[in-house]
mmCIF file of C-alpha atoms in Angstrom:
data_model
loop_
_atom_site.group_PDB
_atom_site.id
_atom_site.type_symbol
_atom_site.label_atom_id
_atom_site.label_comp_id
_atom_site.label_asym_id
_atom_site.label_seq_id
_atom_site.Cartn_x
_atom_site.Cartn_y
_atom_site.Cartn_z
ATOM 1 C CA GLU A 203 -0.040 0.095 0.400
ATOM 2 C CA ASN A 204 2.958 2.347 0.736
ATOM 3 C CA CYS A 205 4.575 1.765 -2.528
ATOM 4 C CA ALA A 206 0.981 2.264 -4.257
ATOM 5 C CA THR A 207 0.497 5.632 -2.426
ATOM 6 C CA GLU A 208 4.220 6.920 -2.754
ATOM 7 C CA LEU A 209 5.937 5.655 -5.731
ATOM 8 C CA ASN A 210 2.724 4.984 -8.043
ATOM 9 C CA GLN A 211 4.061 1.737 -8.741
ATOM 10 C CA SER A 212 2.950 -1.816 -6.295
ATOM 11 C CA LEU A 213 5.471 -4.021 -4.954
ATOM 12 C CA GLU A 214 4.972 -6.576 -8.206
ATOM 13 C CA ASP A 215 6.050 -3.998 -10.669
ATOM 14 C CA LEU A 216 8.484 -2.698 -8.526
ATOM 15 C CA VAL A 217 10.066 -6.325 -8.451
ATOM 16 C CA ARG A 218 9.791 -7.569 -11.490
ATOM 17 C CA GLU A 219 11.342 -3.674 -12.820
ATOM 18 C CA GLN A 220 14.267 -3.945 -9.754
ATOM 19 C CA PRO A 221 15.448 -7.634 -9.210
ATOM 20 C CA VAL A 222 16.387 -8.780 -6.201
ATOM 21 C CA ASP A 223 20.210 -9.269 -5.840
ATOM 22 C CA ASP A 224 20.911 -12.449 -3.418
ATOM 23 C CA GLU A 225 24.168 -10.593 -1.966
ATOM 24 C CA PHE A 226 21.029 -7.170 -0.887
ATOM 25 C CA ASP A 227 21.956 -6.698 2.944
ATOM 26 C CA LEU A 228 18.645 -6.014 4.248
ATOM 27 C CA ALA A 229 19.509 -4.635 7.623
ATOM 28 C CA ALA A 230 22.596 -3.013 5.762
ATOM 29 C CA ALA A 231 19.936 -1.332 3.964
ATOM 30 C CA GLN A 232 17.258 -0.263 7.280
ATOM 31 C CA GLY A 233 20.939 0.782 8.254
ATOM 32 C CA ARG A 234 21.335 3.495 5.282
ATOM 33 C CA VAL A 235 17.449 4.533 4.940
ATOM 34 C CA GLU A 236 17.488 5.224 8.907
ATOM 35 C CA GLU A 237 20.551 7.151 8.808
ATOM 36 C CA LEU A 238 20.090 9.309 5.775
ATOM 37 C CA ARG A 239 16.238 10.156 7.503
ATOM 38 C CA SER A 240 18.789 11.306 11.219
ATOM 39 C CA ARG A 241 20.008 13.369 8.539
ATOM 40 C CA ILE A 242 17.000 14.832 6.797
ATOM 41 C CA GLU A 243 15.927 15.913 10.396
ATOM 42 C CA GLY A 244 19.211 17.189 11.324
ATOM 43 C CA PHE A 245 18.632 19.615 8.389
ATOM 44 C CA GLY A 246 15.573 20.980 10.195
ATOM 45 C CA ALA A 247 12.031 22.210 9.205
ATOM 46 C CA VAL A 248 11.877 23.471 5.296
ATOM 47 C CA ASN A 249 10.942 26.941 4.721
ATOM 48 C CA MET A 250 8.424 25.980 2.115
ATOM 49 C CA MET A 251 8.256 29.939 0.767
ATOM 50 C CA ALA A 252 12.022 30.122 0.564
ATOM 51 C CA LEU A 253 11.152 30.087 -3.128
ATOM 52 C CA GLU A 254 8.973 32.266 -3.465
ATOM 53 C CA GLU A 255 11.512 34.546 -1.009
ATOM 54 C CA LEU A 256 14.009 34.384 -3.454
ATOM 55 C CA GLY A 257 11.948 35.363 -6.433
ATOM 56 C CA GLU A 258 10.994 38.456 -4.619
ATOM 57 C CA ASN A 259 14.497 39.166 -3.554
ATOM 58 C CA GLU A 260 15.797 39.118 -7.190
ATOM 59 C CA ALA A 261 12.983 41.393 -8.414
ATOM 60 C CA ARG A 262 14.161 43.597 -5.399
ATOM 61 C CA LEU A 263 18.163 42.750 -6.078
ATOM 62 C CA LEU A 264 17.301 43.657 -10.160
ATOM 63 C CA PHE A 265 15.075 47.274 -9.595
ATOM 64 C CA LEU A 266 17.581 48.553 -6.532
ATOM 65 C CA THR A 267 20.311 47.952 -9.518
ATOM 66 C CA THR A 268 18.649 49.635 -11.607
ATOM 67 C CA GLN A 269 18.061 52.518 -9.624
ATOM 68 C CA ARG A 270 21.559 52.729 -8.940
ATOM 69 C CA LYS A 271 22.406 53.042 -12.399
ATOM 70 C CA ASP A 272 20.254 55.731 -13.063
ATOM 71 C CA ILE A 273 21.767 57.572 -10.360
ATOM 72 C CA VAL A 274 25.111 56.659 -11.472
ATOM 73 C CA ASP A 275 23.946 57.952 -14.726
ATOM 74 C CA SER A 276 22.290 60.874 -13.491
ATOM 75 C CA ILE A 277 25.609 61.866 -11.073
ATOM 76 C CA SER A 278 27.604 61.771 -13.806
ATOM 77 C CA ALA A 279 25.285 63.756 -16.197
ATOM 78 C CA THR A 280 24.970 66.348 -14.055
ATOM 79 C CA GLU A 281 28.753 66.533 -13.379
ATOM 80 C CA GLU A 282 29.093 66.530 -17.195
ATOM 81 C CA ALA A 283 27.193 69.911 -17.320
ATOM 82 C CA LEU A 284 28.863 71.336 -14.440
ATOM 83 C CA ARG A 285 31.752 71.412 -16.448
ATOM 84 C CA GLU A 286 30.488 72.511 -19.652
ATOM 85 C CA ILE A 287 29.011 75.621 -17.044
ATOM 86 C CA LYS A 288 32.721 75.992 -15.807
ATOM 87 C CA ARG A 289 34.281 76.023 -19.426
ATOM 88 C CA ARG A 290 31.321 78.377 -20.533
ATOM 89 C CA SER A 291 31.011 80.471 -17.406
ATOM 90 C CA ARG A 292 35.415 80.837 -17.731
ATOM 91 C CA GLU A 293 35.210 81.590 -21.353
ATOM 92 C CA ARG A 294 32.114 84.814 -21.302
ATOM 93 C CA PHE A 295 33.831 85.832 -18.119
ATOM 94 C CA ARG A 296 37.876 86.108 -20.201
ATOM 95 C CA HIS A 297 36.052 87.768 -23.122
ATOM 96 C CA ALA A 298 34.043 89.955 -20.635
ATOM 97 C CA PHE A 299 36.918 90.434 -18.507
ATOM 98 C CA GLU A 300 39.306 91.027 -21.536
ATOM 99 C CA GLN A 301 36.722 93.922 -22.995
ATOM 100 C CA ILE A 302 35.903 96.435 -19.196
ATOM 101 C CA ASN A 303 40.121 95.791 -18.805
ATOM 102 C CA LYS A 304 40.301 96.942 -22.777
ATOM 103 C CA ASN A 305 37.914 100.253 -21.916
ATOM 104 C CA PHE A 306 39.271 100.474 -19.061
ATOM 105 C CA SER A 307 42.229 101.823 -20.315
ATOM 106 C CA GLU A 308 41.245 103.916 -22.637
ATOM 107 C CA LEU A 309 38.990 105.675 -20.866
ATOM 108 C CA PHE A 310 42.100 106.115 -17.988
ATOM 109 C CA GLN A 311 43.700 107.826 -20.517
ATOM 110 C CA GLU A 312 41.548 109.725 -21.568
ATOM 111 C CA LEU A 313 40.314 111.081 -18.167
ATOM 112 C CA PHE A 314 44.090 111.433 -17.134
ATOM 113 C CA GLY A 315 45.073 112.609 -20.607
ATOM 114 C CA GLY A 316 47.904 109.705 -21.376
ATOM 115 C CA GLY A 317 49.513 107.406 -18.684
ATOM 116 C CA ARG A 318 48.495 103.704 -18.000
ATOM 117 C CA GLY A 319 45.589 101.808 -16.696
ATOM 118 C CA GLU A 320 44.892 97.942 -16.873
ATOM 119 C CA MET A 321 43.583 94.930 -15.003
ATOM 120 C CA SER A 322 45.009 91.570 -14.099
ATOM 121 C CA LEU A 323 44.139 88.316 -12.890
ATOM 122 C CA ILE A 324 45.900 87.674 -9.481
ATOM 123 C CA GLU A 325 45.524 83.996 -10.453
ATOM 124 C CA ALA A 326 45.151 83.436 -13.933
ATOM 125 C CA ASP A 327 44.699 80.008 -13.575
ATOM 126 C CA ASP A 328 41.251 79.691 -11.455
ATOM 127 C CA VAL A 329 39.872 83.006 -13.514
ATOM 128 C CA LEU A 330 36.414 82.467 -11.969
ATOM 129 C CA GLU A 331 37.944 82.004 -8.156
ATOM 130 C CA SER A 332 40.858 84.695 -8.886
ATOM 131 C CA GLY A 333 40.900 87.968 -7.670
ATOM 132 C CA ILE A 334 41.184 91.713 -9.578
ATOM 133 C CA ASP A 335 44.957 93.550 -9.507
ATOM 134 C CA VAL A 336 44.372 97.041 -10.853
ATOM 135 C CA ILE A 337 47.353 98.931 -11.915
ATOM 136 C CA ALA A 338 47.500 102.810 -12.398
ATOM 137 C CA GLN A 339 50.298 104.844 -14.132
ATOM 138 C CA PRO A 340 49.341 108.342 -13.885
ATOM 139 C CA PRO A 341 51.405 110.265 -16.803
ATOM 140 C CA GLY A 342 54.709 110.957 -15.172
ATOM 141 C CA LYS A 343 54.131 108.620 -12.182
ATOM 142 C CA ARG A 344 55.202 105.700 -11.944
ATOM 143 C CA LEU A 345 53.382 102.002 -12.421
ATOM 144 C CA GLN A 346 51.500 101.421 -9.063
ATOM 145 C CA ASN A 347 48.742 99.443 -7.773
ATOM 146 C CA VAL A 348 45.631 101.612 -7.324
ATOM 147 C CA LEU A 349 45.527 101.823 -3.388
ATOM 148 C CA LEU A 350 48.679 103.456 -3.131
ATOM 149 C CA LEU A 351 47.255 107.026 -5.398
ATOM 150 C CA SER A 352 46.230 109.912 -3.908
ATOM 151 C CA GLY A 353 42.468 110.344 -3.128
ATOM 152 C CA GLY A 354 41.846 112.516 -6.505
ATOM 153 C CA GLU A 355 44.106 109.965 -9.165
ATOM 154 C CA LYS A 356 41.979 107.675 -7.153
ATOM 155 C CA ALA A 357 38.735 108.826 -7.824
ATOM 156 C CA MET A 358 39.153 109.117 -11.046
ATOM 157 C CA ALA A 359 40.907 105.570 -11.773
ATOM 158 C CA ALA A 360 37.674 104.388 -10.244
ATOM 159 C CA LEU A 361 35.525 106.848 -12.283
ATOM 160 C CA ALA A 362 37.057 105.021 -15.532
ATOM 161 C CA LEU A 363 36.555 101.513 -14.120
ATOM 162 C CA VAL A 364 32.953 101.757 -13.686
ATOM 163 C CA LEU A 365 32.203 103.704 -16.686
ATOM 164 C CA GLY A 366 35.120 101.889 -18.685
#
């Protein structure tokens, strides 16, 4: 009955398919069966939900991996956009600085009736973070920082800078 229930075959069918060997040791076979049963029991309870949980966890991993890739791609795109913005900003700043410097120089010479006025970047390597140094040389004086000029000369140099 057990054979028919568990194996879907009758005992007679099994004997015909698998003839019993004359050297078969029933006691050794039963001992082996008991050994295997105790090992199976040693595995503990079987989590019947494990396969379902595995599927859910794999789906979650795929989702999170996709999200991570999207974030990494977004970070890369943002960094590239920032590099482009900085490049354009430097380019525009240099262009504007050169134009303002040219206008300042021309207006300085016009206001002072000669001499020389110019602006220079303190740190030419990083124009966006650099300070600006204003150098002035009124007619008949030596080249110096605008801070060393007299009050009137400072006012006229400032006027040339603002209007330039």
